[in-house]
Amino acid sequence: MSFNVSGSFPASLVPAQARMALNTNFLSFDDATGGNFAQQYLPELYEAEIERYGNRTIGGFLRMVGAEMPMTSDQVIWSEQNRLHIAYQQASVTVPGGLTDADIQVVLNLAQAQPGLAAGSRTGAVRVGQTILMTDNATGLVVQKGLVQAVTGATSDTLEVKLYGTATNAMPVGANLINLYVYGSEFGKGAIGLQGSIEPSFTQFSNRPIILKDNFQISGSDTAQIGWVEVATEDGQSGYLWYLKSESETRLRFEDTLEMAMVEAENMNNAAYAALSQFQYGGTNDAALTTDIQGSEGLFAAIEARGNVYSGFAGAAAPGSGALGDFDEILKNLDKQGAIEENMLFLSRSTALDFDDMIAAVNGGFASTTAASYGLFENDGDMALNFGFSGFRRGSYDFYKTDWKYLNDASLRGLSKEIDGVMIPAGTTTVYDQMLGSNIRRPFLHVRYRASETEDRRMKSWVTGSVGGAYTDTLDAMTVSFLSERCLVTQAANNFVLFKGA
């Protein structure tokens, strides 16, 4: 009897004539089969990963400017006040037969003044006896003032106006040529008072939450495998189990998407999709995988639709008076809106530097009446100068400036030069809550997430499988699932400014 031995036995090294390290007499760490860690001479090993991108998370923006509050419905609805005074843009002027030169007929542009209402629901608010000031729509210059003598038209949109201070008509005659507003009224002795009244209205807005999901899965064998690289993640995970890093990074990535989705979300307005009424995941024959996708209104979409967009801020091209002139145009627009005194600027790196250059140029490039004060100090060769500005005041407004990492990250908005930053009003605003039936104070920007007494969908995570303490099925793996259902509420968007590239 004898043994049938496969392969070479016993193992031996191949001798060499010269005393040198050859691949035939030493184990290789980087051979063609992928390396062998059991080589005779170990390499000098750095166990920890090098964090070459620093802190890779971009979250924190919404926590700085807003809050998170639960809700129990598929939709959040809020109402915002309209302007107090009566004004119309792009009104038309005619001089019909029978009117004197000092009389004109003004037709209000109700479609421009009340775009959210159907044509049959629009109505003018100017009444007989009121005095109006009219300006040229193109130049903004005051043309004339007048007294409303008659209001006609099916929607009370046609005014007969007697002009003050002139015997002739100097008004531009034509369509959409003037803007006007009511500044008072005038009646003769013994006259009947102002007829009719104005019922205040509000503008209603709504948004709907979206469901975000992610998951991480690893087999049971790999959870018990020790790695030679030490885990180090932004949320403090440590050890030599590599799956800890994978699970941690999945969680961090999902938390970042919660914020990015609130910033970037868009309503589903695809006409082709609307015709199908359903968006389908997976196989076309699996009816259980179909669902309605309606989208949501994110920060950028809300500002583009209801806020202010400033394109081509004069930065490097004109860091002094040019950039300051552009910024003053923004301030003048804020005066026309809510005039919120404190605002926060979240900017890309290039735009933040443009603001630093703008403020620095005020100190050195203009007259002393507009020069910025840096305080009194003794110059010293060892003194470190701070050329950045975290806050400044211009006019009656205070601004606090910070870099927004989301706009700088090369794997996120840093890929695009479209968005340069955003200006967000600080503080809170009063709105009428439809659910509570009363006025409440809320941050201008805040997140609403689905929650009830039994279910909290702000940030859910759960483990399934048969590994890692979960014994829910026969799958030899651990699956970590993540879910959130939320939307962003952007109130008083007319006070927000979105900076876009030229």
Coordinates of C-alpha atoms in Angstrom, one line a residue:
M1 CA 0.0 0.0 0.0
S2 CA 1.2 3.6 -0.7
F3 CA 0.0 7.2 -0.4
N4 CA -1.2 9.0 -3.4
V5 CA 0.1 12.5 -2.8
S6 CA -0.9 15.4 -5.1
G7 CA 1.5 18.3 -5.5
S8 CA 5.0 18.7 -4.3
F9 CA 5.7 17.2 -0.8
P10 CA 7.4 18.2 1.3
A11 CA 7.5 21.9 0.3
S12 CA 11.0 23.2 -0.4
L13 CA 12.7 26.4 -1.5
V14 CA 14.5 26.5 -4.8
P15 CA 18.2 27.1 -4.1
A16 CA 20.1 29.9 -6.0
Q17 CA 23.8 30.1 -6.7
A18 CA 24.0 33.7 -5.5
R19 CA 22.8 35.0 -2.1
M20 CA 20.0 37.2 -3.2
A21 CA 16.2 37.6 -2.7
L22 CA 14.4 36.0 -5.7
N23 CA 10.8 35.4 -6.3
T24 CA 11.5 31.7 -6.3
N25 CA 12.8 31.6 -2.7
F26 CA 10.6 34.1 -0.9
L27 CA 6.8 34.5 -0.7
S28 CA 5.6 37.5 -2.7
F29 CA 3.1 40.2 -1.5
D30 CA 2.2 41.4 -4.9
D31 CA 2.3 38.4 -7.1
A32 CA -0.1 37.8 -10.0
T33 CA -2.7 36.1 -7.8
G34 CA -3.3 39.2 -5.8
G35 CA -0.6 39.1 -3.1
N36 CA -0.1 37.0 0.0
F37 CA -0.1 38.7 3.3
A38 CA 1.8 35.8 4.9
Q39 CA 5.1 36.8 3.3
Q40 CA 8.3 36.4 5.3
Y41 CA 9.0 40.1 5.7
L42 CA 6.0 42.3 6.6
P43 CA 5.7 45.8 5.0
E44 CA 5.6 48.9 7.1
L45 CA 1.8 49.2 7.5
Y46 CA -0.3 52.3 8.1
E47 CA -3.4 50.8 9.6
A48 CA -5.6 53.9 9.4
E49 CA -7.0 55.4 6.2
I50 CA -5.7 58.8 5.1
E51 CA -8.6 61.3 5.2
R52 CA -7.5 63.0 2.0
Y53 CA -10.9 64.8 1.5
G54 CA -11.3 65.9 5.2
N55 CA -14.8 65.8 6.5
R56 CA -16.8 64.6 3.5
T57 CA -20.3 65.3 4.8
I58 CA -22.1 68.4 3.8
G59 CA -25.1 68.4 6.2
G60 CA -25.8 71.2 8.6
F61 CA -27.2 73.9 6.4
L62 CA -30.8 73.4 7.3
R63 CA -30.0 72.9 11.0
M64 CA -28.4 76.4 10.9
V65 CA -31.3 78.2 9.3
G66 CA -34.4 76.4 10.3
A67 CA -36.0 73.6 12.3
E68 CA -37.7 70.2 11.9
M69 CA -41.3 69.7 12.9
P70 CA -43.6 66.7 12.6
M71 CA -46.8 66.6 10.5
T72 CA -49.5 64.0 10.0
S73 CA -50.8 64.6 6.5
D74 CA -49.8 64.1 2.9
Q75 CA -49.7 67.8 2.4
V76 CA -48.6 70.9 4.3
I77 CA -50.6 74.1 3.5
W78 CA -49.8 77.6 4.7
S79 CA -51.1 81.1 3.9
E80 CA -49.1 84.3 3.4
Q81 CA -50.3 87.9 3.6
N82 CA -50.7 89.9 0.5
R83 CA -49.5 93.6 0.3
L84 CA -51.5 96.1 2.3
H85 CA -51.8 98.9 -0.3
I86 CA -53.6 98.9 -3.6
A87 CA -51.3 99.1 -6.7
Y88 CA -51.5 97.9 -10.3
Q89 CA -48.8 97.5 -12.9
Q90 CA -49.0 97.6 -16.7
A91 CA -52.4 99.5 -16.9
S92 CA -53.6 100.8 -20.2
V93 CA -54.6 104.4 -21.0
T94 CA -57.1 105.6 -23.5
V95 CA -58.9 108.9 -24.2
P96 CA -62.4 107.9 -25.4
G97 CA -64.7 110.3 -27.1
G98 CA -66.7 112.5 -24.8
L99 CA -63.9 112.9 -22.3
T100 CA -62.1 116.2 -22.0
D101 CA -58.3 116.4 -22.4
A102 CA -57.9 116.4 -18.7
D103 CA -59.9 113.2 -18.4
I104 CA -58.6 109.7 -19.2
Q105 CA -59.7 106.1 -19.1
V106 CA -57.5 103.6 -17.3
V107 CA -58.0 99.9 -17.8
L108 CA -56.4 97.8 -15.0
N109 CA -54.3 94.8 -15.8
L110 CA -56.0 92.3 -13.5
A111 CA -54.3 89.3 -15.1
Q112 CA -50.9 90.7 -14.0
A113 CA -52.2 91.8 -10.6
Q114 CA -54.0 88.6 -9.7
P115 CA -52.3 85.8 -11.7
G116 CA -53.4 83.1 -9.3
L117 CA -57.2 83.7 -9.9
A118 CA -59.3 82.6 -12.8
A119 CA -60.3 85.3 -15.2
G120 CA -63.9 85.3 -13.9
S121 CA -62.8 85.7 -10.3
R122 CA -60.6 88.8 -10.8
T123 CA -61.8 92.2 -9.8
G124 CA -60.4 95.6 -9.3
A125 CA -60.1 97.3 -5.9
V126 CA -60.0 101.0 -6.9
R127 CA -63.1 102.9 -5.9
V128 CA -64.8 106.2 -6.8
G129 CA -63.4 109.1 -4.9
Q130 CA -59.9 107.7 -4.5
T131 CA -56.8 109.5 -5.7
I132 CA -54.2 107.7 -7.6
L133 CA -50.5 108.3 -8.6
M134 CA -49.5 107.2 -12.0
T135 CA -45.9 106.5 -13.2
D136 CA -44.4 105.5 -16.5
N137 CA -43.9 101.7 -16.6
A138 CA -40.7 102.1 -18.6
T139 CA -38.9 104.9 -16.7
G140 CA -40.6 104.8 -13.3
L141 CA -41.1 108.6 -13.4
V142 CA -44.3 110.1 -12.0
V143 CA -46.5 111.2 -14.9
Q144 CA -49.6 112.6 -13.3
K145 CA -52.1 112.2 -10.4
G146 CA -55.8 111.9 -10.7
L147 CA -59.2 111.5 -9.0
V148 CA -61.3 108.4 -9.9
Q149 CA -64.7 109.6 -11.0
A150 CA -66.3 106.4 -12.2
V151 CA -65.5 102.7 -12.1
T152 CA -67.1 100.5 -14.8
G153 CA -66.5 97.1 -16.4
A154 CA -67.7 93.7 -15.5
T155 CA -64.8 93.2 -13.2
S156 CA -64.5 96.9 -12.1
D157 CA -61.3 97.2 -14.1
T158 CA -62.1 100.4 -16.0
L159 CA -61.5 103.8 -14.3
E160 CA -62.5 107.2 -15.5
V161 CA -59.9 109.6 -14.0
K162 CA -59.8 113.4 -13.8
L163 CA -56.2 114.6 -13.8
Y164 CA -54.9 117.0 -11.2
G165 CA -52.7 120.0 -11.8
T166 CA -53.1 120.2 -15.6
A167 CA -55.6 121.2 -18.2
T168 CA -54.2 118.8 -20.8
N169 CA -53.5 115.1 -20.8
A170 CA -49.8 114.3 -20.6
M171 CA -50.3 110.6 -20.1
P172 CA -48.8 108.1 -22.5
V173 CA -51.7 106.6 -24.4
G174 CA -51.6 102.9 -25.1
A175 CA -51.6 99.4 -23.7
N176 CA -49.6 98.4 -20.5
L177 CA -47.8 101.8 -20.3
I178 CA -48.4 102.9 -16.7
N179 CA -48.2 101.7 -13.1
L180 CA -50.4 103.2 -10.4
Y181 CA -51.3 103.1 -6.7
V182 CA -54.0 104.6 -4.5
Y183 CA -52.6 107.2 -2.1
G184 CA -55.8 108.8 -0.7
S185 CA -59.2 110.1 -1.5
E186 CA -61.1 113.4 -1.8
F187 CA -64.7 114.3 -1.4
G188 CA -66.7 117.5 -1.5
K189 CA -68.8 118.9 1.3
G190 CA -71.9 116.9 2.0
A191 CA -70.9 114.1 -0.3
I192 CA -71.7 110.5 0.4
G193 CA -68.7 108.5 1.8
L194 CA -66.6 106.0 0.0
Q195 CA -68.7 103.2 -1.4
G196 CA -67.8 99.6 -1.1
S197 CA -65.2 97.9 0.9
I198 CA -62.1 95.7 0.4
E199 CA -62.0 92.2 1.8
P200 CA -58.4 91.2 2.5
S201 CA -57.2 88.1 0.8
F202 CA -54.2 85.8 1.3
T203 CA -52.1 83.7 -1.0
Q204 CA -52.0 80.0 -0.2
F205 CA -49.1 77.7 -0.8
S206 CA -48.5 74.0 -0.2
N207 CA -45.9 71.3 -0.4
R208 CA -45.9 67.6 -0.1
P209 CA -43.4 65.2 1.4
I210 CA -41.3 62.8 -0.5
I211 CA -40.1 59.4 0.7
L212 CA -36.3 58.8 0.6
K213 CA -34.8 55.3 0.9
D214 CA -31.4 53.6 1.0
N215 CA -30.0 50.3 2.3
F216 CA -26.8 48.5 2.9
Q217 CA -26.3 44.7 2.8
I218 CA -23.5 42.4 3.8
S219 CA -23.2 38.6 4.1
G220 CA -22.8 36.9 7.4
S221 CA -19.3 35.6 6.5
D222 CA -18.0 39.1 5.8
T223 CA -19.3 40.5 9.1
A224 CA -16.9 38.1 10.9
Q225 CA -13.9 38.9 8.7
I226 CA -11.2 41.1 10.3
G227 CA -9.6 43.6 8.0
W228 CA -6.1 45.0 8.3
V229 CA -7.2 48.6 7.7
E230 CA -8.6 50.4 10.7
V231 CA -12.0 51.9 10.2
A232 CA -12.3 55.7 10.7
T233 CA -15.5 57.6 9.7
E234 CA -17.0 61.0 10.3
D235 CA -19.6 59.6 12.8
G236 CA -16.9 58.0 15.1
Q237 CA -17.0 54.4 13.9
S238 CA -13.8 52.6 14.7
G239 CA -12.4 49.1 14.6
Y240 CA -11.1 46.5 12.1
L241 CA -14.4 45.3 10.8
W242 CA -14.7 46.8 7.3
Y243 CA -18.5 46.4 7.2
L244 CA -18.7 49.0 10.0
K245 CA -17.2 51.5 7.6
S246 CA -19.6 50.5 4.8
E247 CA -22.7 50.8 7.0
S248 CA -21.5 54.0 8.5
E249 CA -20.8 55.7 5.1
T250 CA -24.2 54.5 3.8
R251 CA -25.8 56.2 6.8
L252 CA -23.8 59.4 6.3
R253 CA -24.6 59.5 2.6
F254 CA -28.3 59.0 3.3
E255 CA -28.3 61.8 5.9
D256 CA -26.7 64.1 3.4
T257 CA -29.3 63.2 0.8
L258 CA -32.0 64.2 3.2
E259 CA -30.6 67.7 3.1
M260 CA -29.8 67.8 -0.6
A261 CA -33.2 66.6 -1.5
M262 CA -34.8 69.4 0.4
V263 CA -32.6 71.9 -1.5
E264 CA -32.9 70.4 -4.9
A265 CA -36.4 68.8 -5.0
E266 CA -38.7 69.7 -7.9
N267 CA -42.4 69.1 -8.6
M268 CA -43.2 66.5 -11.2
N269 CA -44.5 68.5 -14.1
N270 CA -43.7 66.1 -16.8
A271 CA -46.6 66.0 -19.2
A272 CA -45.8 62.5 -20.5
Y273 CA -45.6 61.2 -16.9
A274 CA -48.9 62.9 -16.1
A275 CA -50.6 61.0 -18.9
L276 CA -49.3 57.7 -17.5
S277 CA -50.3 58.7 -13.9
Q278 CA -47.8 56.2 -12.5
F279 CA -44.0 55.9 -12.3
Q280 CA -42.9 52.3 -12.2
Y281 CA -39.9 50.6 -10.5
G282 CA -38.7 47.2 -11.4
G283 CA -40.4 44.8 -13.8
T284 CA -43.3 46.1 -16.0
N285 CA -45.5 43.1 -15.0
D286 CA -45.1 43.7 -11.2
A287 CA -48.1 45.8 -10.3
A288 CA -47.0 46.0 -6.7
L289 CA -44.0 48.1 -7.7
T290 CA -46.0 50.9 -9.2
T291 CA -46.5 54.2 -7.3
D292 CA -47.4 57.8 -7.9
I293 CA -44.5 60.3 -8.0
Q294 CA -45.5 63.9 -7.5
G295 CA -42.2 65.5 -6.4
S296 CA -41.8 68.3 -4.0
E297 CA -40.7 71.9 -4.0
G298 CA -37.1 72.4 -2.8
L299 CA -35.3 75.5 -1.8
F300 CA -34.0 76.4 -5.2
A301 CA -37.3 75.8 -6.9
A302 CA -39.2 77.9 -4.4
I303 CA -36.9 80.9 -4.8
E304 CA -37.0 80.6 -8.6
A305 CA -40.8 80.5 -8.5
R306 CA -41.6 83.0 -5.7
G307 CA -38.3 84.7 -4.7
N308 CA -35.5 86.8 -6.2
V309 CA -32.9 85.6 -8.6
Y310 CA -29.7 87.7 -9.1
S311 CA -27.5 86.6 -12.0
G312 CA -23.9 87.7 -12.7
F313 CA -22.9 89.3 -9.4
A314 CA -19.9 91.5 -10.2
G315 CA -17.1 89.7 -8.3
A316 CA -13.6 89.4 -9.6
A317 CA -14.4 91.4 -12.7
A318 CA -15.2 94.5 -10.6
P319 CA -14.5 93.7 -6.9
G320 CA -14.9 97.3 -5.7
S321 CA -17.5 99.7 -6.8
G322 CA -18.9 97.2 -9.4
A323 CA -19.7 94.5 -6.8
L324 CA -20.9 97.1 -4.3
G325 CA -23.2 98.5 -6.9
D326 CA -24.7 95.1 -7.6
F327 CA -25.1 94.5 -3.9
D328 CA -26.9 97.8 -3.5
E329 CA -29.3 96.7 -6.2
I330 CA -30.1 93.7 -4.1
L331 CA -30.7 95.9 -1.1
K332 CA -33.1 98.1 -3.0
N333 CA -35.1 95.1 -4.0
L334 CA -35.2 93.9 -0.3
D335 CA -36.7 97.3 0.5
K336 CA -39.6 96.4 -1.8
Q337 CA -40.1 93.1 -0.1
G338 CA -40.3 92.4 3.6
A339 CA -37.2 94.4 4.5
I340 CA -35.9 91.7 6.9
E341 CA -33.0 93.4 8.7
E342 CA -30.9 90.3 9.4
N343 CA -29.9 87.9 6.6
M344 CA -27.6 85.0 6.2
L345 CA -25.4 84.5 3.1
F346 CA -24.5 80.9 2.2
L347 CA -22.0 81.2 -0.7
S348 CA -19.7 79.2 -2.9
R349 CA -16.0 79.8 -2.3
S350 CA -15.5 82.1 -5.3
T351 CA -18.6 84.3 -4.4
A352 CA -17.5 84.4 -0.7
L353 CA -14.1 85.8 -1.9
D354 CA -15.9 88.3 -4.1
F355 CA -17.8 89.6 -1.0
D356 CA -14.5 89.8 0.9
D357 CA -12.9 91.7 -1.9
M358 CA -15.9 94.0 -2.2
I359 CA -15.8 94.9 1.5
A360 CA -12.0 95.3 1.5
A361 CA -12.2 97.6 -1.5
V362 CA -14.6 99.9 0.4
N363 CA -11.8 100.5 3.0
G364 CA -9.0 101.3 0.6
G365 CA -10.6 102.4 -2.6
F366 CA -13.4 104.9 -1.8
A367 CA -13.8 108.2 0.0
S368 CA -13.5 108.3 3.7
T369 CA -17.3 108.8 4.0
T370 CA -17.8 105.2 2.8
A371 CA -14.7 103.6 4.1
A372 CA -15.0 100.6 6.3
S373 CA -13.4 100.8 9.8
Y374 CA -11.1 98.0 10.8
G375 CA -10.5 99.5 14.3
L376 CA -7.3 100.9 15.8
F377 CA -4.2 98.7 16.2
E378 CA -0.5 98.9 16.1
N379 CA 1.1 97.4 13.0
D380 CA 3.5 94.6 13.7
G381 CA 5.5 92.4 11.4
D382 CA 4.4 89.3 13.3
M383 CA 0.7 90.2 13.3
A384 CA -1.6 88.0 11.2
L385 CA -4.1 89.9 9.2
N386 CA -7.6 88.6 8.6
F387 CA -8.7 89.3 5.1
G388 CA -12.1 87.5 5.4
F389 CA -15.3 88.9 6.7
S390 CA -17.9 86.9 8.5
G391 CA -20.4 89.7 8.8
F392 CA -21.1 93.3 7.7
R393 CA -23.7 96.0 7.6
R394 CA -24.9 97.9 4.6
G395 CA -27.7 100.4 4.8
S396 CA -30.1 99.2 7.4
Y397 CA -29.3 95.5 6.9
D398 CA -27.0 93.1 8.7
F399 CA -25.5 90.2 6.8
Y400 CA -23.7 87.1 8.1
K401 CA -21.6 85.3 5.6
T402 CA -20.4 81.7 5.5
D403 CA -19.2 79.2 3.0
W404 CA -21.7 76.5 1.9
K405 CA -19.8 73.3 1.5
Y406 CA -22.5 71.9 -0.8
L407 CA -21.6 74.4 -3.4
N408 CA -17.9 73.7 -3.2
D409 CA -17.8 69.9 -3.1
A410 CA -16.4 68.6 -6.4
S411 CA -18.8 65.6 -6.3
L412 CA -21.9 67.8 -5.7
R413 CA -22.8 71.3 -6.8
G414 CA -19.1 72.0 -7.3
L415 CA -19.5 70.1 -10.6
S416 CA -21.7 73.1 -11.8
K417 CA -21.2 76.8 -11.8
E418 CA -24.9 77.6 -12.0
I419 CA -25.5 78.4 -8.3
D420 CA -23.2 80.9 -6.5
G421 CA -25.1 81.2 -3.2
V422 CA -28.3 82.0 -1.5
M423 CA -29.5 84.8 0.9
I424 CA -31.9 83.6 3.6
P425 CA -33.7 85.9 6.1
A426 CA -33.0 85.2 9.7
G427 CA -35.7 84.9 12.4
T428 CA -39.3 83.8 12.1
T429 CA -42.5 84.9 10.3
T430 CA -46.1 84.8 11.3
V431 CA -48.4 82.6 9.2
Y432 CA -51.9 81.2 9.5
D433 CA -51.8 77.4 10.1
Q434 CA -54.8 75.7 8.4
M435 CA -54.6 72.7 10.8
L436 CA -54.4 74.7 14.0
G437 CA -56.7 77.5 12.8
S438 CA -54.6 80.2 14.3
N439 CA -51.5 82.4 13.6
I440 CA -48.2 80.7 14.5
R441 CA -44.6 81.7 14.3
R442 CA -42.3 79.6 12.2
P443 CA -38.7 80.0 10.8
F444 CA -38.8 81.2 7.2
L445 CA -37.2 77.9 6.3
H446 CA -38.0 74.6 8.0
V447 CA -38.5 70.9 7.4
R448 CA -41.7 69.0 8.0
Y449 CA -41.5 65.2 8.4
R450 CA -44.3 62.6 8.8
A451 CA -44.8 61.4 12.3
S452 CA -47.6 60.3 14.6
E453 CA -47.9 58.7 18.1
T454 CA -47.0 55.3 16.6
E455 CA -44.7 56.1 13.6
D456 CA -41.8 58.5 13.3
R457 CA -40.5 58.8 9.8
R458 CA -38.0 61.6 10.4
M459 CA -35.1 59.2 10.0
K460 CA -35.9 55.5 10.3
S461 CA -33.3 52.7 10.3
W462 CA -33.9 49.0 10.9
V463 CA -31.9 45.7 10.5
T464 CA -33.3 42.6 8.8
G465 CA -31.8 39.2 7.9
S466 CA -30.2 36.6 10.2
V467 CA -26.9 38.4 11.0
G468 CA -26.0 41.1 13.5
G469 CA -28.7 40.4 16.1
A470 CA -31.6 40.3 13.6
Y471 CA -33.4 37.0 13.0
T472 CA -36.2 37.9 10.7
D473 CA -35.6 35.5 7.7
T474 CA -33.3 32.8 6.4
L475 CA -31.1 35.1 4.4
D476 CA -27.5 34.7 5.5
A477 CA -26.9 38.5 5.5
M478 CA -27.6 41.7 7.3
T479 CA -29.6 44.4 5.6
V480 CA -29.7 47.9 7.1
S481 CA -32.5 50.0 5.7
F482 CA -33.0 53.7 5.9
L483 CA -36.1 55.7 5.2
S484 CA -37.4 59.3 5.7
E485 CA -40.5 61.1 4.6
R486 CA -40.2 64.9 4.5
C487 CA -40.6 68.2 2.7
L488 CA -39.3 71.7 2.9
V489 CA -41.5 74.7 3.8
T490 CA -40.1 78.0 2.3
Q491 CA -42.2 80.8 3.7
A492 CA -42.1 84.4 2.5
A493 CA -39.8 83.3 -0.4
N494 CA -40.0 86.9 -1.7
N495 CA -37.3 87.7 1.0
F496 CA -34.9 85.1 -0.4
V497 CA -32.2 85.8 -3.0
L498 CA -30.7 83.1 -5.2
F499 CA -27.3 84.1 -6.7
K500 CA -26.7 82.5 -10.1
G501 CA -23.7 82.6 -12.5
A502 CA -23.7 85.0 -15.4

